[in-house]
């Protein structure tokens, strides 16, 4: 019996047949975790990577030590001086090559993301696709880091804006998007002429900008630490995203969207839908249809075809889910489906729907699990008030066909989040837009649009090409 168990444990490890793909991306049962100055290094502590679907060890990683970090930072400081002088379109060409390399290993890398993080395979592959898309975006951007020319009020004067690199950009990412979020930052930072360090780094004065993704609680600490040395911070923190379903909505479209937004990635996206606000006229229909589709959600190994819900990332996440459910019940939440963990070796929990009042404390917090709160409203005004009543402000969405609702929703008295959608889920944003949110979500914007400006310093240059010294504001001096 014991022998059998030992054998099974071994099979679950790196030598397992379905883990063979890892060798195709240069991984083995023991790996160096630190890439410094062109070589892999690691003289720090050894950690294990674990499969969240069965909590078995996959492989070992020897982390970088302080010395490795120092060596890396010195190399980075030197490289930054050279890199910033490379013409931006040439920098874009390097990023294009990174994109090509990722493209050639898309499936293996997507599988790796699923295996380590626990998200289902199509989402793992989608995440790698997102970094490839970012590379493409950054290549185009490398020819468009344009500044403006401003008319000067003084004769023979010229004003213009120059965008110059910051130097070194530090990136701290979260477990749930181990690759895409690095891409949002690194691809842009690189074409802007910066070098990028991916680690924990808040205190290091050599790092000009720290881009942090994680909880509001930790983000605040990072911001305080970085602000103390007058560094710049870009924060992408907790969300608590709502979907509003009006009584004219396309209900099947809304239900499919809520399913993806609430159950996708096992509720571990910052853009996960956590609150569903339904107009009283269609409340019962929407809830019934949702309960029906929730019954069909296939839970299991994220690498298996057809699985919709994989495990949570760690046993601690599963404990937090259990604790969360207790709090929900104690604050009057009524569990409509789910609410329990699934007994297994992995960190599986049931997809859960809770009927609850929008005013209780627990609804204002982000529980990183597939738990959806449903609530009823009568008017759009009331729905917007509920949408805006939480500390976080990342994403939100409305389902309606009425232009008057749509424009109210995206206008000054509408949703206060950074991402404001109509007839699509709260998650799955495209890279072309600026990604990020307001309030406790931190205010940063990553990926597309003009997010690149955060990775550069702006110089306002006034150039006098005449022989006189006319002063601004009409001042006569001496
Ligand atoms: C996150 O959860 O930290 O819009 C990012 C989305 C993804 C990114 C999520 N493109 O859901």
Short mmCIF file of C-alpha atoms and ligand atoms in Angstrom, two decimals:
data_model
loop_
_atom_site.label_atom_id
_atom_site.label_comp_id
_atom_site.label_asym_id
_atom_site.label_seq_id
_atom_site.Cartn_x
_atom_site.Cartn_y
_atom_site.Cartn_z
CA UNK A 1 0.00 0.00 0.00
CA UNK A 2 2.73 2.41 1.07
CA UNK A 3 4.88 1.45 -1.91
CA UNK A 4 2.04 2.15 -4.27
CA UNK A 5 1.55 5.53 -2.69
CA UNK A 6 5.25 6.40 -3.03
CA UNK A 7 5.19 5.36 -6.65
CA UNK A 8 2.18 7.52 -7.34
CA UNK A 9 3.88 10.46 -5.71
CA UNK A 10 6.90 10.01 -7.97
CA UNK A 11 4.71 9.81 -11.02
CA UNK A 12 3.13 13.09 -10.03
CA UNK A 13 6.55 14.78 -10.09
CA UNK A 14 8.68 16.15 -12.89
CA UNK A 15 9.30 12.70 -14.43
CA UNK A 16 5.59 12.28 -15.26
CA UNK A 17 4.97 11.78 -18.93
CA UNK A 18 2.66 14.73 -19.33
CA UNK A 19 5.28 17.02 -17.81
CA UNK A 20 7.75 16.12 -20.54
CA UNK A 21 6.99 19.35 -22.38
CA UNK A 22 8.92 21.19 -19.68
CA UNK A 23 12.21 19.99 -21.13
CA UNK A 24 11.25 21.67 -24.42
CA UNK A 25 11.43 25.03 -22.65
CA UNK A 26 14.69 24.24 -20.92
CA UNK A 27 13.33 23.23 -17.52
CA UNK A 28 14.51 20.29 -15.48
CA UNK A 29 13.78 18.89 -12.02
CA UNK A 30 16.15 21.50 -10.58
CA UNK A 31 16.34 25.01 -12.04
CA UNK A 32 18.22 28.23 -11.43
CA UNK A 33 15.73 30.98 -10.68
CA UNK A 34 17.65 34.12 -11.47
CA UNK A 35 18.69 35.51 -14.87
CA UNK A 36 21.59 37.92 -14.46
CA UNK A 37 23.60 39.55 -17.19
CA UNK A 38 22.87 36.87 -19.78
CA UNK A 39 23.23 33.77 -17.59
CA UNK A 40 21.03 31.76 -15.27
CA UNK A 41 22.16 31.92 -11.64
CA UNK A 42 20.90 30.96 -8.23
CA UNK A 43 22.74 30.82 -4.93
CA UNK A 44 19.79 31.57 -2.66
CA UNK A 45 17.27 29.28 -0.99
CA UNK A 46 15.71 26.35 -2.82
CA UNK A 47 11.96 26.42 -3.29
CA UNK A 48 9.60 23.87 -4.78
CA UNK A 49 7.05 24.53 -7.48
CA UNK A 50 3.82 22.74 -6.68
CA UNK A 51 0.89 21.69 -8.84
CA UNK A 52 -2.22 23.26 -7.25
CA UNK A 53 -4.39 20.47 -8.67
CA UNK A 54 -2.76 17.84 -6.42
CA UNK A 55 -0.25 19.72 -4.24
CA UNK A 56 2.58 17.54 -5.52
CA UNK A 57 6.00 18.97 -6.16
CA UNK A 58 6.77 19.54 -9.84
CA UNK A 59 10.36 20.75 -9.69
CA UNK A 60 12.83 22.75 -7.63
CA UNK A 61 14.01 26.29 -8.14
CA UNK A 62 17.15 27.72 -6.59
CA UNK A 63 16.34 31.35 -6.03
CA UNK A 64 18.69 34.27 -6.46
CA UNK A 65 20.58 35.50 -3.39
CA UNK A 66 21.24 39.12 -2.34
CA UNK A 67 24.63 38.85 -4.12
CA UNK A 68 22.92 37.65 -7.31
CA UNK A 69 20.56 40.61 -7.05
CA UNK A 70 23.43 43.06 -6.54
CA UNK A 71 25.28 41.62 -9.50
CA UNK A 72 22.11 41.90 -11.57
CA UNK A 73 21.48 45.49 -10.54
CA UNK A 74 25.03 46.52 -11.38
CA UNK A 75 24.76 44.91 -14.81
CA UNK A 76 21.38 46.53 -15.26
CA UNK A 77 22.67 50.00 -14.34
CA UNK A 78 25.46 49.63 -16.92
CA UNK A 79 23.09 48.23 -19.57
CA UNK A 80 20.58 51.05 -18.96
CA UNK A 81 23.18 53.66 -19.98
CA UNK A 82 23.69 51.90 -23.31
CA UNK A 83 20.09 50.84 -23.95
CA UNK A 84 18.69 54.36 -23.63
CA UNK A 85 20.94 55.48 -26.49
CA UNK A 86 19.72 52.80 -28.88
CA UNK A 87 17.16 54.41 -31.24
CA UNK A 88 13.63 53.55 -30.15
CA UNK A 89 12.65 51.67 -33.37
CA UNK A 90 15.77 49.51 -32.94
CA UNK A 91 14.70 48.78 -29.38
CA UNK A 92 11.33 47.84 -30.88
CA UNK A 93 13.05 45.35 -33.12
CA UNK A 94 14.56 43.57 -30.09
CA UNK A 95 11.09 43.39 -28.51
CA UNK A 96 9.80 41.97 -31.80
CA UNK A 97 12.38 39.18 -31.50
CA UNK A 98 11.25 38.49 -27.93
CA UNK A 99 7.70 38.17 -29.30
CA UNK A 100 8.86 35.74 -31.98
CA UNK A 101 10.65 33.59 -29.39
CA UNK A 102 7.50 33.49 -27.25
CA UNK A 103 5.40 32.64 -30.30
CA UNK A 104 7.54 29.61 -31.07
CA UNK A 105 6.90 28.22 -27.55
CA UNK A 106 3.34 29.47 -27.05
CA UNK A 107 1.80 26.09 -26.27
CA UNK A 108 4.53 24.91 -23.91
CA UNK A 109 4.59 28.19 -22.01
CA UNK A 110 0.78 28.24 -21.80
CA UNK A 111 0.88 24.73 -20.38
CA UNK A 112 3.49 25.79 -17.85
CA UNK A 113 1.30 28.69 -16.69
CA UNK A 114 -1.65 26.31 -16.26
CA UNK A 115 0.40 23.70 -14.46
CA UNK A 116 1.92 26.10 -11.95
CA UNK A 117 -0.89 28.59 -11.47
CA UNK A 118 -3.88 26.27 -11.86
CA UNK A 119 -5.81 28.22 -14.52
CA UNK A 120 -7.33 26.13 -17.31
CA UNK A 121 -5.21 25.50 -20.40
CA UNK A 122 -7.03 27.87 -22.80
CA UNK A 123 -6.51 30.64 -20.24
CA UNK A 124 -2.85 29.66 -19.77
CA UNK A 125 -2.25 29.84 -23.51
CA UNK A 126 -4.29 33.06 -23.68
CA UNK A 127 -2.03 34.60 -21.10
CA UNK A 128 1.08 33.90 -23.17
CA UNK A 129 -0.77 35.23 -26.24
CA UNK A 130 -1.30 38.42 -24.25
CA UNK A 131 2.45 38.98 -23.82
CA UNK A 132 2.96 38.24 -27.55
CA UNK A 133 0.29 40.84 -28.38
CA UNK A 134 2.07 43.27 -26.07
CA UNK A 135 5.32 42.72 -28.00
CA UNK A 136 3.52 43.55 -31.27
CA UNK A 137 1.95 46.63 -29.71
CA UNK A 138 5.30 47.80 -28.34
CA UNK A 139 7.01 47.38 -31.73
CA UNK A 140 4.53 49.83 -33.29
CA UNK A 141 4.80 52.12 -30.31
CA UNK A 142 8.57 52.29 -30.67
CA UNK A 143 8.01 54.57 -33.69
CA UNK A 144 5.39 56.69 -31.94
CA UNK A 145 6.87 57.93 -28.67
CA UNK A 146 5.93 61.37 -29.87
CA UNK A 147 6.18 64.58 -27.92
CA UNK A 148 4.32 67.76 -28.81
CA UNK A 149 5.39 71.15 -30.08
CA UNK A 150 3.80 73.99 -28.15
CA UNK A 151 3.47 77.60 -29.41
CA UNK A 152 5.57 79.90 -27.24
CA UNK A 153 4.19 83.29 -26.17
CA UNK A 154 7.67 84.80 -26.73
CA UNK A 155 9.15 85.79 -30.09
CA UNK A 156 11.96 83.57 -31.43
CA UNK A 157 11.16 80.92 -28.84
CA UNK A 158 10.11 77.36 -29.31
CA UNK A 159 8.55 74.98 -26.80
CA UNK A 160 8.55 71.25 -27.10
CA UNK A 161 8.15 68.13 -25.05
CA UNK A 162 10.82 65.45 -25.02
CA UNK A 163 10.17 61.99 -23.65
CA UNK A 164 13.28 60.36 -22.23
CA UNK A 165 13.79 56.98 -20.57
CA UNK A 166 13.60 56.71 -16.77
CA UNK A 167 16.48 54.27 -16.40
CA UNK A 168 15.51 51.11 -14.52
CA UNK A 169 11.93 49.96 -14.08
CA UNK A 170 11.11 47.38 -11.41
CA UNK A 171 8.15 45.09 -11.85
CA UNK A 172 6.41 43.12 -9.11
CA UNK A 173 3.69 40.82 -10.41
CA UNK A 174 1.16 38.53 -8.77
CA UNK A 175 0.73 34.75 -8.97
CA UNK A 176 -2.49 34.94 -11.01
CA UNK A 177 -0.93 36.47 -14.13
CA UNK A 178 2.67 35.29 -13.96
CA UNK A 179 3.42 36.27 -17.54
CA UNK A 180 0.96 38.76 -19.12
CA UNK A 181 1.40 41.44 -16.48
CA UNK A 182 5.18 41.29 -16.81
CA UNK A 183 4.57 41.77 -20.55
CA UNK A 184 2.36 44.83 -20.07
CA UNK A 185 5.18 46.47 -18.19
CA UNK A 186 8.36 45.06 -19.70
CA UNK A 187 7.45 45.42 -23.40
CA UNK A 188 6.52 49.07 -22.96
CA UNK A 189 9.37 49.87 -20.55
CA UNK A 190 11.90 48.36 -22.97
CA UNK A 191 10.86 50.28 -26.07
CA UNK A 192 10.79 53.42 -23.92
CA UNK A 193 14.50 52.84 -23.33
CA UNK A 194 14.51 51.37 -19.83
CA UNK A 195 16.00 48.22 -18.39
CA UNK A 196 13.63 46.02 -16.41
CA UNK A 197 14.10 44.15 -13.13
CA UNK A 198 11.48 41.59 -12.16
CA UNK A 199 11.58 41.00 -8.33
CA UNK A 200 10.85 42.67 -5.00
CA UNK A 201 12.54 45.99 -5.08
CA UNK A 202 10.60 48.79 -3.42
CA UNK A 203 13.49 50.21 -1.40
CA UNK A 204 16.17 50.27 -4.11
CA UNK A 205 16.93 53.87 -5.08
CA UNK A 206 18.43 52.75 -8.36
CA UNK A 207 14.94 51.76 -9.50
CA UNK A 208 13.12 54.81 -10.83
CA UNK A 209 9.66 53.31 -11.26
CA UNK A 210 8.13 50.40 -9.36
CA UNK A 211 5.15 48.82 -11.06
CA UNK A 212 3.25 46.71 -8.55
CA UNK A 213 0.34 44.32 -9.07
CA UNK A 214 -1.28 42.80 -5.99
CA UNK A 215 -3.63 43.59 -3.12
CA UNK A 216 -4.56 47.13 -2.05
CA UNK A 217 -3.11 46.39 1.39
CA UNK A 218 0.36 45.45 0.13
CA UNK A 219 0.20 48.05 -2.66
CA UNK A 220 -0.21 50.84 -0.12
CA UNK A 221 2.92 49.67 1.72
CA UNK A 222 4.88 49.50 -1.55
CA UNK A 223 3.73 53.01 -2.46
CA UNK A 224 4.73 54.40 0.93
CA UNK A 225 8.18 52.79 0.68
CA UNK A 226 8.76 54.01 -2.87
CA UNK A 227 7.42 57.51 -2.06
CA UNK A 228 9.83 57.82 0.85
CA UNK A 229 12.69 57.87 -1.64
CA UNK A 230 10.67 59.96 -4.17
CA UNK A 231 10.50 57.07 -6.59
CA UNK A 232 7.58 56.66 -8.95
CA UNK A 233 4.93 54.02 -8.46
CA UNK A 234 2.43 52.40 -10.79
CA UNK A 235 -0.22 50.45 -8.88
CA UNK A 236 -2.65 47.86 -10.15
CA UNK A 237 -4.43 46.65 -7.02
CA UNK A 238 -7.60 44.91 -5.88
CA UNK A 239 -10.86 44.98 -7.79
CA UNK A 240 -14.43 44.35 -6.67
CA UNK A 241 -16.15 44.38 -10.01
CA UNK A 242 -19.86 44.48 -10.68
CA UNK A 243 -22.01 43.46 -13.62
CA UNK A 244 -25.35 45.23 -13.92
CA UNK A 245 -28.16 43.50 -15.80
CA UNK A 246 -30.94 45.87 -16.88
CA UNK A 247 -34.45 44.59 -17.65
CA UNK A 248 -33.95 45.05 -21.41
CA UNK A 249 -30.72 43.03 -21.46
CA UNK A 250 -29.98 40.06 -23.66
CA UNK A 251 -30.21 37.58 -20.78
CA UNK A 252 -28.39 34.57 -22.31
CA UNK A 253 -25.51 36.91 -23.30
CA UNK A 254 -25.41 38.31 -19.77
CA UNK A 255 -25.49 34.84 -18.17
CA UNK A 256 -22.63 33.56 -20.35
CA UNK A 257 -20.63 36.67 -19.52
CA UNK A 258 -21.21 36.34 -15.78
CA UNK A 259 -20.12 32.71 -15.91
CA UNK A 260 -16.80 33.60 -17.55
CA UNK A 261 -16.32 36.64 -15.32
CA UNK A 262 -17.13 34.92 -12.01
CA UNK A 263 -15.89 31.35 -12.51
CA UNK A 264 -13.03 31.94 -14.99
CA UNK A 265 -9.54 31.63 -13.44
CA UNK A 266 -11.39 30.25 -10.38
CA UNK A 267 -12.28 33.83 -9.43
CA UNK A 268 -8.60 34.77 -9.11
CA UNK A 269 -8.44 37.70 -11.52
CA UNK A 270 -8.43 41.27 -10.30
CA UNK A 271 -11.11 41.72 -12.98
CA UNK A 272 -13.28 38.82 -11.73
CA UNK A 273 -16.96 39.72 -11.36
CA UNK A 274 -17.73 39.57 -7.65
CA UNK A 275 -21.06 41.41 -7.60
CA UNK A 276 -24.02 40.82 -9.88
CA UNK A 277 -26.69 43.54 -9.77
CA UNK A 278 -29.92 42.48 -11.44
CA UNK A 279 -33.02 44.54 -12.20
CA UNK A 280 -35.95 43.27 -10.13
CA UNK A 281 -38.03 42.48 -13.26
CA UNK A 282 -35.50 39.93 -14.52
CA UNK A 283 -33.90 38.94 -11.21
CA UNK A 284 -35.43 35.50 -10.86
CA UNK A 285 -34.89 34.60 -14.53
CA UNK A 286 -31.21 35.58 -14.40
CA UNK A 287 -30.59 33.79 -11.10
CA UNK A 288 -32.36 30.63 -12.31
CA UNK A 289 -30.38 30.54 -15.55
CA UNK A 290 -27.14 31.10 -13.68
CA UNK A 291 -27.87 28.32 -11.20
CA UNK A 292 -28.51 26.10 -14.18
CA UNK A 293 -25.18 26.84 -15.89
CA UNK A 294 -23.28 26.62 -12.59
CA UNK A 295 -24.50 23.01 -12.29
CA UNK A 296 -22.78 22.21 -15.59
CA UNK A 297 -19.38 23.68 -14.69
CA UNK A 298 -16.81 20.93 -15.04
CA UNK A 299 -14.36 21.11 -12.15
CA UNK A 300 -11.03 19.32 -12.36
CA UNK A 301 -7.50 19.20 -13.70
CA UNK A 302 -6.91 22.52 -15.46
CA UNK A 303 -4.88 20.75 -18.15
CA UNK A 304 -7.72 18.42 -19.05
CA UNK A 305 -9.92 19.28 -22.02
CA UNK A 306 -13.35 20.54 -21.04
CA UNK A 307 -12.43 21.67 -17.52
CA UNK A 308 -13.90 25.07 -16.75
CA UNK A 309 -12.88 25.46 -13.13
CA UNK A 310 -9.44 24.51 -11.88
CA UNK A 311 -8.10 24.67 -8.32
CA UNK A 312 -7.26 27.73 -6.27
CA UNK A 313 -3.58 28.50 -6.25
CA UNK A 314 -2.63 27.40 -2.72
CA UNK A 315 -4.09 25.58 0.30
CA UNK A 316 -4.14 28.99 2.02
CA UNK A 317 -6.41 30.37 -0.72
CA UNK A 318 -8.75 27.47 -0.05
CA UNK A 319 -8.72 28.24 3.69
CA UNK A 320 -9.47 31.89 2.91
CA UNK A 321 -12.42 30.75 0.83
CA UNK A 322 -13.74 28.72 3.79
CA UNK A 323 -13.24 31.64 6.18
CA UNK A 324 -14.92 33.96 3.67
CA UNK A 325 -17.99 31.74 3.44
CA UNK A 326 -18.32 31.75 7.25
CA UNK A 327 -18.17 35.56 7.31
CA UNK A 328 -20.67 35.78 4.43
CA UNK A 329 -23.12 33.57 6.35
CA UNK A 330 -22.63 35.54 9.57
CA UNK A 331 -23.48 38.76 7.69
CA UNK A 332 -26.75 37.39 6.34
CA UNK A 333 -25.60 35.94 3.02
CA UNK A 334 -27.77 33.12 1.67
CA UNK A 335 -25.82 30.49 -0.29
CA UNK A 336 -27.76 29.67 -3.47
CA UNK A 337 -25.20 27.17 -4.76
CA UNK A 338 -21.74 25.95 -3.75
CA UNK A 339 -20.25 27.30 -0.54
CA UNK A 340 -17.99 24.35 0.21
CA UNK A 341 -14.53 23.05 -0.55
CA UNK A 342 -14.10 19.89 -2.60
CA UNK A 343 -12.36 17.06 -0.77
CA UNK A 344 -9.31 16.18 -2.86
CA UNK A 345 -5.52 16.47 -2.88
CA UNK A 346 -5.80 19.81 -4.72
CA UNK A 347 -7.15 23.21 -3.71
CA UNK A 348 -10.57 22.86 -5.31
CA UNK A 349 -13.65 24.76 -4.13
CA UNK A 350 -17.22 24.91 -5.40
CA UNK A 351 -18.28 27.82 -7.60
CA UNK A 352 -20.55 29.77 -5.30
CA UNK A 353 -23.47 32.16 -5.64
CA UNK A 354 -24.67 34.12 -2.63
CA UNK A 355 -27.73 36.31 -2.27
CA UNK A 356 -26.74 39.21 -0.06
CA UNK A 357 -27.38 42.87 0.76
CA UNK A 358 -25.05 45.34 -1.01
CA UNK A 359 -24.50 47.16 2.27
CA UNK A 360 -22.81 44.53 4.44
CA UNK A 361 -19.06 44.76 5.08
CA UNK A 362 -18.04 41.52 3.41
CA UNK A 363 -19.32 42.75 0.03
CA UNK A 364 -16.85 45.64 0.16
CA UNK A 365 -13.88 43.27 0.28
CA UNK A 366 -12.16 41.28 -2.43
CA UNK A 367 -12.35 37.53 -1.74
CA UNK A 368 -10.01 35.95 -4.29
CA UNK A 369 -12.17 32.90 -5.09
CA UNK A 370 -15.18 32.01 -7.30
CA UNK A 371 -17.79 33.60 -5.05
CA UNK A 372 -20.45 35.75 -6.70
CA UNK A 373 -22.76 38.05 -4.73
CA UNK A 374 -26.16 38.67 -6.32
CA UNK A 375 -28.38 41.61 -5.45
CA UNK A 376 -31.54 43.22 -6.73
CA UNK A 377 -32.17 46.85 -7.77
CA UNK A 378 -35.05 48.93 -9.13
CA UNK A 379 -33.45 51.81 -11.08
CA UNK A 380 -30.22 52.45 -13.00
CA UNK A 381 -29.37 55.24 -10.54
CA UNK A 382 -29.58 52.78 -7.66
CA UNK A 383 -27.47 50.22 -9.57
CA UNK A 384 -24.75 52.80 -10.28
CA UNK A 385 -24.75 53.81 -6.62
CA UNK A 386 -24.21 50.19 -5.58
CA UNK A 387 -21.56 49.74 -8.26
CA UNK A 388 -19.65 52.77 -6.93
CA UNK A 389 -20.16 51.99 -3.23
CA UNK A 390 -17.05 49.84 -2.76
CA UNK A 391 -13.50 51.07 -2.03
CA UNK A 392 -12.09 49.46 -5.19
CA UNK A 393 -12.58 50.82 -8.71
CA UNK A 394 -11.15 48.51 -11.35
CA UNK A 395 -13.79 47.15 -13.73
CA UNK A 396 -17.56 47.14 -14.24
CA UNK A 397 -20.04 46.24 -16.92
CA UNK A 398 -23.66 46.86 -17.85
CA UNK A 399 -25.95 44.69 -19.98
CA UNK A 400 -28.49 46.77 -21.86
CA UNK A 401 -29.43 47.79 -25.41
CA UNK A 402 -30.65 51.28 -24.51
CA UNK A 403 -28.38 54.17 -25.59
CA UNK A 404 -29.65 56.34 -22.74
CA UNK A 405 -28.46 53.75 -20.21
CA UNK A 406 -25.15 53.18 -22.02
CA UNK A 407 -24.18 56.85 -22.15
CA UNK A 408 -25.27 57.51 -18.60
CA UNK A 409 -23.14 54.51 -17.53
CA UNK A 410 -19.96 55.74 -19.24
CA UNK A 411 -20.50 59.41 -18.33
CA UNK A 412 -19.69 61.60 -15.33
CA UNK A 413 -22.51 60.20 -13.22
CA UNK A 414 -21.89 56.63 -14.28
CA UNK A 415 -19.45 53.98 -13.23
CA UNK A 416 -16.37 55.18 -11.33
CA UNK A 417 -14.09 52.32 -12.39
CA UNK A 418 -11.10 52.44 -14.74
CA UNK A 419 -12.59 49.85 -17.08
CA UNK A 420 -16.23 50.50 -18.00
CA UNK A 421 -17.80 47.87 -20.25
CA UNK A 422 -21.10 47.37 -22.05
CA UNK A 423 -22.46 43.92 -22.96
CA UNK A 424 -19.18 42.14 -22.24
CA UNK A 425 -17.76 40.67 -19.00
CA UNK A 426 -15.66 42.65 -16.50
CA UNK A 427 -12.58 40.58 -17.29
CA UNK A 428 -10.65 39.74 -20.44
CA UNK A 429 -9.59 43.29 -21.34
CA UNK A 430 -7.73 43.83 -24.61
CA UNK A 431 -4.16 45.09 -24.44
CA UNK A 432 -4.83 48.08 -26.73
CA UNK A 433 -6.63 49.97 -23.94
CA UNK A 434 -5.05 51.39 -20.81
CA UNK A 435 -5.59 48.85 -18.03
CA UNK A 436 -6.08 49.85 -14.39
CA UNK A 437 -8.50 51.39 -11.96
CA UNK A 438 -9.39 54.18 -9.58
CA UNK A 439 -9.69 54.51 -5.78
CA UNK A 440 -8.18 51.56 -3.85
CA UNK A 441 -7.22 49.96 -7.17
CA UNK A 442 -4.34 52.43 -7.19
CA UNK A 443 -4.81 54.70 -10.21
CA UNK A 444 -2.11 53.21 -12.46
CA UNK A 445 -2.61 52.36 -16.12
CA UNK A 446 -0.74 49.62 -17.92
CA UNK A 447 -0.55 48.09 -21.41
CA UNK A 448 -2.07 50.12 -24.27
CA UNK A 449 -3.20 53.67 -25.09
CA UNK A 450 -0.77 56.25 -23.65
CA UNK A 451 0.28 54.16 -20.63
CA UNK A 452 3.83 54.37 -22.00
CA UNK A 453 4.11 57.92 -20.64
CA UNK A 454 4.45 56.50 -17.13
CA UNK A 455 7.66 54.72 -18.16
CA UNK A 456 9.35 57.92 -19.36
CA UNK A 457 10.23 61.30 -17.95
CA UNK A 458 8.83 64.35 -19.69
CA UNK A 459 11.07 67.33 -20.30
CA UNK A 460 9.36 70.58 -21.23
CA UNK A 461 11.98 72.36 -23.29
CA UNK A 462 11.87 76.07 -24.11
CA UNK A 463 14.47 77.11 -26.66
CA UNK A 464 15.39 80.71 -27.38
CA UNK A 465 16.86 80.96 -30.88
CA UNK A 466 16.96 84.80 -30.93
CA UNK A 467 19.21 87.40 -29.28
CA UNK A 468 16.66 89.06 -26.99
CA UNK A 469 15.44 87.93 -23.60
CA UNK A 470 11.69 88.52 -23.55
CA UNK A 471 10.26 87.13 -20.29
CA UNK A 472 7.05 85.21 -19.88
CA UNK A 473 4.08 86.87 -18.18
CA UNK A 474 5.30 90.18 -19.70
CA UNK A 475 7.79 90.75 -16.91
CA UNK A 476 10.35 93.53 -17.39
CA UNK A 477 13.49 92.82 -15.37
CA UNK A 478 16.27 95.38 -15.28
C1 LIG B 1 -5.29 40.65 -13.34
O1 LIG B 1 -6.16 39.90 -12.90
O2 LIG B 1 -4.35 41.03 -12.60
O3 LIG B 1 -8.68 41.81 -18.20
C2 LIG B 1 -5.21 41.10 -14.73
C3 LIG B 1 -8.28 40.73 -17.76
C4 LIG B 1 -6.88 40.31 -18.05
C5 LIG B 1 -5.93 40.81 -17.04
C6 LIG B 1 -6.26 40.57 -15.62
N1 LIG B 1 -6.52 40.78 -19.36
O4 LIG B 1 -8.99 40.02 -17.10
#
